[in-house]
C-alpha positions as a Python dict, from the first residue, in 0.01 Angstrom:
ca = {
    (1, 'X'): (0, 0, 0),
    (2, 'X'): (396, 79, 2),
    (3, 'X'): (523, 413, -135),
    (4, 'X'): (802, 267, -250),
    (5, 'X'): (750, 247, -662),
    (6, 'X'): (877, -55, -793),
    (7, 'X'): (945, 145, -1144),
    (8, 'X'): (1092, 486, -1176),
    (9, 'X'): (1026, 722, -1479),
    (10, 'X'): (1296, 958, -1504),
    (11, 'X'): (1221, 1316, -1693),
    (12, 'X'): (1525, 1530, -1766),
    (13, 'X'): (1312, 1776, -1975),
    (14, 'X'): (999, 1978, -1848),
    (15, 'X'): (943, 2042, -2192),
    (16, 'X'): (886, 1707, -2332),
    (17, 'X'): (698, 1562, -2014),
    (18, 'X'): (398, 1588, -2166),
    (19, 'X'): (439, 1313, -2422),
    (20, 'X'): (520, 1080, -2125),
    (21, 'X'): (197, 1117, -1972),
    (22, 'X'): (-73, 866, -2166),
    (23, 'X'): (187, 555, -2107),
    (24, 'X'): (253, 681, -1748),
    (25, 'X'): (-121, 616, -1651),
    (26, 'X'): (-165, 325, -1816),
    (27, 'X'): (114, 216, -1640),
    (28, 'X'): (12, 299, -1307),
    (29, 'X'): (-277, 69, -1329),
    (30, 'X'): (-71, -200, -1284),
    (31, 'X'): (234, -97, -1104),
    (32, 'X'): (330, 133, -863),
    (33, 'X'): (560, 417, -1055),
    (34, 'X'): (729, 694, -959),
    (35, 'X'): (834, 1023, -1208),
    (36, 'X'): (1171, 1196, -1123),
    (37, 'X'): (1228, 1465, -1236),
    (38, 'X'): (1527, 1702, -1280),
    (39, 'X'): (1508, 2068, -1378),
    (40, 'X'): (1822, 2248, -1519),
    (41, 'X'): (1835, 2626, -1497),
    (42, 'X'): (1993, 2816, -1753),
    (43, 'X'): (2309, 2862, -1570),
    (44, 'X'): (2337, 2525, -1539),
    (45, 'X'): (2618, 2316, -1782),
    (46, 'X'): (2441, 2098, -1991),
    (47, 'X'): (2542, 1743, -1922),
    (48, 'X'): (2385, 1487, -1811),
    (49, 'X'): (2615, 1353, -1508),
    (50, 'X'): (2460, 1624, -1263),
    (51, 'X'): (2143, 1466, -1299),
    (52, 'X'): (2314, 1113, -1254),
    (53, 'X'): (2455, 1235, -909),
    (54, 'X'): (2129, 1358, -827),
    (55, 'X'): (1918, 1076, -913),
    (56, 'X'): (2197, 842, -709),
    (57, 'X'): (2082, 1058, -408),
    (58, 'X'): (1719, 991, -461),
    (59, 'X'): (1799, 641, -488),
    (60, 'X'): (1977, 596, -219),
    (61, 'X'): (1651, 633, 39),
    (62, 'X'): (1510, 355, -118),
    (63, 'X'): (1592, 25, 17),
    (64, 'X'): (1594, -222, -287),
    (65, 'X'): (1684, -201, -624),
    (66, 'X'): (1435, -47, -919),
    (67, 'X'): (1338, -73, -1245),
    (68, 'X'): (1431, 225, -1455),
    (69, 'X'): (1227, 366, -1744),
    (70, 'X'): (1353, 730, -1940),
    (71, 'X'): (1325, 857, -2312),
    (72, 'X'): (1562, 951, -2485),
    (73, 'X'): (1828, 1223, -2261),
    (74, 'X'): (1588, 1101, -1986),
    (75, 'X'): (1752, 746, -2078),
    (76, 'X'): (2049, 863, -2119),
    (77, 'X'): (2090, 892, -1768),
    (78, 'X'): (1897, 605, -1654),
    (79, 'X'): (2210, 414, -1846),
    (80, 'X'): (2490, 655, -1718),
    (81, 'X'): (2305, 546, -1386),
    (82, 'X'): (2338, 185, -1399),
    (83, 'X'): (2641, 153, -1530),
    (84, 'X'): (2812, 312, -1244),
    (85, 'X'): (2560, 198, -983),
    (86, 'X'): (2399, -175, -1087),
    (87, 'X'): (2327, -252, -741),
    (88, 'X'): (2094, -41, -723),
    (89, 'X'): (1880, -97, -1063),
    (90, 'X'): (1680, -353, -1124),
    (91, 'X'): (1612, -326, -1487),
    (92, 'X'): (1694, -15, -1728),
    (93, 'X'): (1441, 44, -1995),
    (94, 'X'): (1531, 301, -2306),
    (95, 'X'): (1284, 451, -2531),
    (96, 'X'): (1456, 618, -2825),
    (97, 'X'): (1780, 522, -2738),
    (98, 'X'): (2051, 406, -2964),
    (99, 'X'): (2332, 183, -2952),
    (100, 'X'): (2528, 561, -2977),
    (101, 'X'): (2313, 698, -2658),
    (102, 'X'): (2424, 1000, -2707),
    (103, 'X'): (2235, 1040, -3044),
    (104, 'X'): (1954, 1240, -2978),
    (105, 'X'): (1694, 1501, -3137),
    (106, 'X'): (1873, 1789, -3018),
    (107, 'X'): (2192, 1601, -3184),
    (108, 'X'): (1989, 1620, -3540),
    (109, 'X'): (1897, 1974, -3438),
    (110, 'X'): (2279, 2113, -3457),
    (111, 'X'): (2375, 1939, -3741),
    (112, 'X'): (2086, 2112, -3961),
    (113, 'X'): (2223, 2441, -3775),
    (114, 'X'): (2597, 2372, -3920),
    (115, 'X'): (2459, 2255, -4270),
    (116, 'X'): (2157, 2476, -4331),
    (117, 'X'): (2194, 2866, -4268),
    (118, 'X'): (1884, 2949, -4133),
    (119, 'X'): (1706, 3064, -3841),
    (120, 'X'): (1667, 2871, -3526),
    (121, 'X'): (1288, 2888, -3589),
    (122, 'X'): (1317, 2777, -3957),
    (123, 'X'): (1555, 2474, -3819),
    (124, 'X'): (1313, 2364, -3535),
    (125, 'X'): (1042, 2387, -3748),
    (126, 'X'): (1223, 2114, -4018),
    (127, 'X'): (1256, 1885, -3676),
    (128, 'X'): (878, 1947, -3605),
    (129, 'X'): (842, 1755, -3932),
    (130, 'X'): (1110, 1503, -3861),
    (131, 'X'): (984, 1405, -3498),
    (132, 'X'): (590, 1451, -3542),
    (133, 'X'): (540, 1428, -3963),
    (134, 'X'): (369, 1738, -4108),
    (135, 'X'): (158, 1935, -3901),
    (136, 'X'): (-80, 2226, -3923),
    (137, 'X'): (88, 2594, -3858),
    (138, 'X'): (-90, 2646, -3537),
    (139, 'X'): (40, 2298, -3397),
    (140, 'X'): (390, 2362, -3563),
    (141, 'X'): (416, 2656, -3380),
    (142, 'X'): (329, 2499, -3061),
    (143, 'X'): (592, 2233, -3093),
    (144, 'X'): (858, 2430, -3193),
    (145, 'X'): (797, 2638, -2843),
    (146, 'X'): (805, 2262, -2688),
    (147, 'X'): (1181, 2217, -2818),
    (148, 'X'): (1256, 2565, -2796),
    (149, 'X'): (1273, 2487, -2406),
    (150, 'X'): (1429, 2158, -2464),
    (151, 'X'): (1699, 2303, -2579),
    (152, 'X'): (1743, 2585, -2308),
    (153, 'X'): (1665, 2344, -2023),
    (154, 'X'): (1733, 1993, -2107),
    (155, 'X'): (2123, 1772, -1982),
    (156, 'X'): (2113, 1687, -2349),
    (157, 'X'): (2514, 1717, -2377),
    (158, 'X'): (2540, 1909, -2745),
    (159, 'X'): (2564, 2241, -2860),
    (160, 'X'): (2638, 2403, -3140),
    (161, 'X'): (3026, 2410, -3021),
    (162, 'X'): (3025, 2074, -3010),
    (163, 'X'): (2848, 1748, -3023),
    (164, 'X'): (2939, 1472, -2736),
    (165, 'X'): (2968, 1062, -2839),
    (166, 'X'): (2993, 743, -2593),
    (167, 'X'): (3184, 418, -2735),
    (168, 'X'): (2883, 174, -2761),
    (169, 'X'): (2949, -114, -2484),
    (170, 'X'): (2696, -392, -2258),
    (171, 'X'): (2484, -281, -1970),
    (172, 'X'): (2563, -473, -1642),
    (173, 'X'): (2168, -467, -1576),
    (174, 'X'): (1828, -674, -1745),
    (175, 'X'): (1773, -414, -2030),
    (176, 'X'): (1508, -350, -2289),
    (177, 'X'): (1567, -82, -2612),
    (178, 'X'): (1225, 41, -2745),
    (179, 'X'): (1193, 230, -3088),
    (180, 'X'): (961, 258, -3373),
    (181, 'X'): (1035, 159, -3729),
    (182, 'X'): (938, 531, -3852),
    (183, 'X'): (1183, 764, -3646),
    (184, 'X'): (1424, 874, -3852),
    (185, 'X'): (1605, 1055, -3529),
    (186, 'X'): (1681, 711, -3353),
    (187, 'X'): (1614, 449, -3695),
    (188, 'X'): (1594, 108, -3635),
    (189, 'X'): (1970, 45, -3718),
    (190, 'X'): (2063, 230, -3389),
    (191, 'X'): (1805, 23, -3250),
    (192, 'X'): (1927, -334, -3344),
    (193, 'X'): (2284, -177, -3291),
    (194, 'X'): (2248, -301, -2964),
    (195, 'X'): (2242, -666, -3067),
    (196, 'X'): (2615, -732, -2979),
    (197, 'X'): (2588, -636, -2674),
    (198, 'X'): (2269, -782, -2550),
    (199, 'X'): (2212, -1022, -2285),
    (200, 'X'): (2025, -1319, -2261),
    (201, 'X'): (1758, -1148, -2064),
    (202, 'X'): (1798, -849, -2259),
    (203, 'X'): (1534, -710, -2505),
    (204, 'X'): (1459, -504, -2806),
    (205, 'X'): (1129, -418, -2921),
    (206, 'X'): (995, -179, -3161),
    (207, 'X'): (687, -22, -3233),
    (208, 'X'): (559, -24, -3617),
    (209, 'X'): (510, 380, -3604),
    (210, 'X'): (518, 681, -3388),
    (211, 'X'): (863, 838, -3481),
    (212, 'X'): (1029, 937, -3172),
    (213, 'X'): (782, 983, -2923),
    (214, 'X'): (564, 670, -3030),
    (215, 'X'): (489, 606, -2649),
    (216, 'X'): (348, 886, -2662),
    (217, 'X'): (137, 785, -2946),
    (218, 'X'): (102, 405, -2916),
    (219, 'X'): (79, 367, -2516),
    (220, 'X'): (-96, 66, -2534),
    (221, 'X'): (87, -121, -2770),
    (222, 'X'): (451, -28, -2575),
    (223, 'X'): (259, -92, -2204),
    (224, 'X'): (224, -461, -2312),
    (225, 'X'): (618, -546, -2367),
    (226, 'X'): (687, -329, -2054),
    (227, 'X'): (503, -519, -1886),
    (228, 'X'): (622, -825, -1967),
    (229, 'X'): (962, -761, -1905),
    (230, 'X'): (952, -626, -1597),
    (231, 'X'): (722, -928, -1508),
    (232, 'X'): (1050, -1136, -1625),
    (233, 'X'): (1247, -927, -1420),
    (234, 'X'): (1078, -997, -1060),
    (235, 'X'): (802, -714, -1074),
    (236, 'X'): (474, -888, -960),
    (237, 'X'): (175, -670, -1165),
    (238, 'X'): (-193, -594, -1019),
    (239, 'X'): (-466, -404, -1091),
    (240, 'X'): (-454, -86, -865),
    (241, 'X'): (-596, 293, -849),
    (242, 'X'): (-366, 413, -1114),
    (243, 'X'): (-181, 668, -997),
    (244, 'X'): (117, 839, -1026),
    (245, 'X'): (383, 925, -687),
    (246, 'X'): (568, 1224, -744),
    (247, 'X'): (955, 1230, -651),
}
């Protein structure tokens, strides 16, 4: 069987990795994918075009275009990516991305901090509820630790300084926007934003609940239009060993 994967997952966040996982195997039982992953150090400026330079050099040892898959900052740069390099992409596929890409959770985050003066703690605990719903204090404490390391190690390109925008425009590639009805981070009007600048092969599909990591939550139900688009888009599916090829 070929080591090259036919889809690439990119991960721009150790952190939130884990909530990639269930749809990543499910996925891998019927095509061969591929995580990338990037990992910022502190020193590192947070923005997401060192990542973009660094996925182009992945990319360019593999010999045919790809279908790209990332979440949120993740897809951030999977669109950053194909707008500068379309050859090279197959098909882009955001999850909890808005028309305004730039929109994000960590986005939400620093607005709370500039509007509500509290502790970082207290604020990532509010976004605990507004990402996940309410949660028990043991599990609230775990997930604020989760975005506490977002924020340190993530390209997400805000701060409490400032908070960067990009003008909304088309994608020169086959693209599908994923979101669920329930996020109130990425809410369905950022969703169907996209509308005016869809394709005809272009897709938008949203899951009834989940909030911002519904693939995380729904992995079946978001595997099926996946699948289907990327079938649209060339990708031949089989049932394989599921597996995933690391980067």
């Amino acid at each position: 069987m070929s080591k090259i994967p036919d889809v690439l997952w990119l991960n721009t966040s150790p952190s939130l990795q884990i909530f990639n996982q269930r749809l990543i195997r499910y996925l891998s039982r019927k095509v061969l994918i591929a995580e990338w992953d990037y990992l910022q150090t502190p020193d590192d400026p947070c923005v997401p075009d060192i990542a973009v330079t660094l996925l182009h050099d992945y990319l360019k040892s593999i010999n045919k275009p790809i279908h790209l898959i990332g979440h949120s900052t993740s897809g951030l740069v999977g669109l950053m990516y194909a707008r500068k390099y379309p050859e090279r992409v197959k098909s882009l596929t955001l999850l909890s991305v808005g028309v305004h890409p730039t929109v994000d959770w960590q986005a939400h985050y620093y607005v709370h901090r500039h509007l509500l003066p509290c502790s970082r703690e207290i604020s990532l605990a509010n976004m605990v509820k507004s990402l996940f719903g309410e949660q028990d204090r043991k599990i609230t404490q775990n997930l604020v630790r989760i975005l506490e390391r977002d924020l340190d190690l993530s390209p997400s390109p805000h701060s409490l300084l400032k908070r960067q925008s990009m003008i909304p425009r088309e994608v020169p590639v086959p693209l599908m926007v994923c979101g669920s009805h329930d996020d109130v981070i990425i809410d369905p009007n950022l969703i169907q934003g996209w509308q005016p600048f869809l394709k005809p092969e272009d897709r938008i599909w949203e899951c009834p609940e989940g909030r911002y990591f519904f693939h995380h939550f729904s992995p079946l139900n978001v595997a099926k239009p996946l699948l289907e688009f990327w079938q649209e888009n060339s990708l031949v599916l089989s049932d394989i060993t599921p597996q995933v090829i690391a980067s």
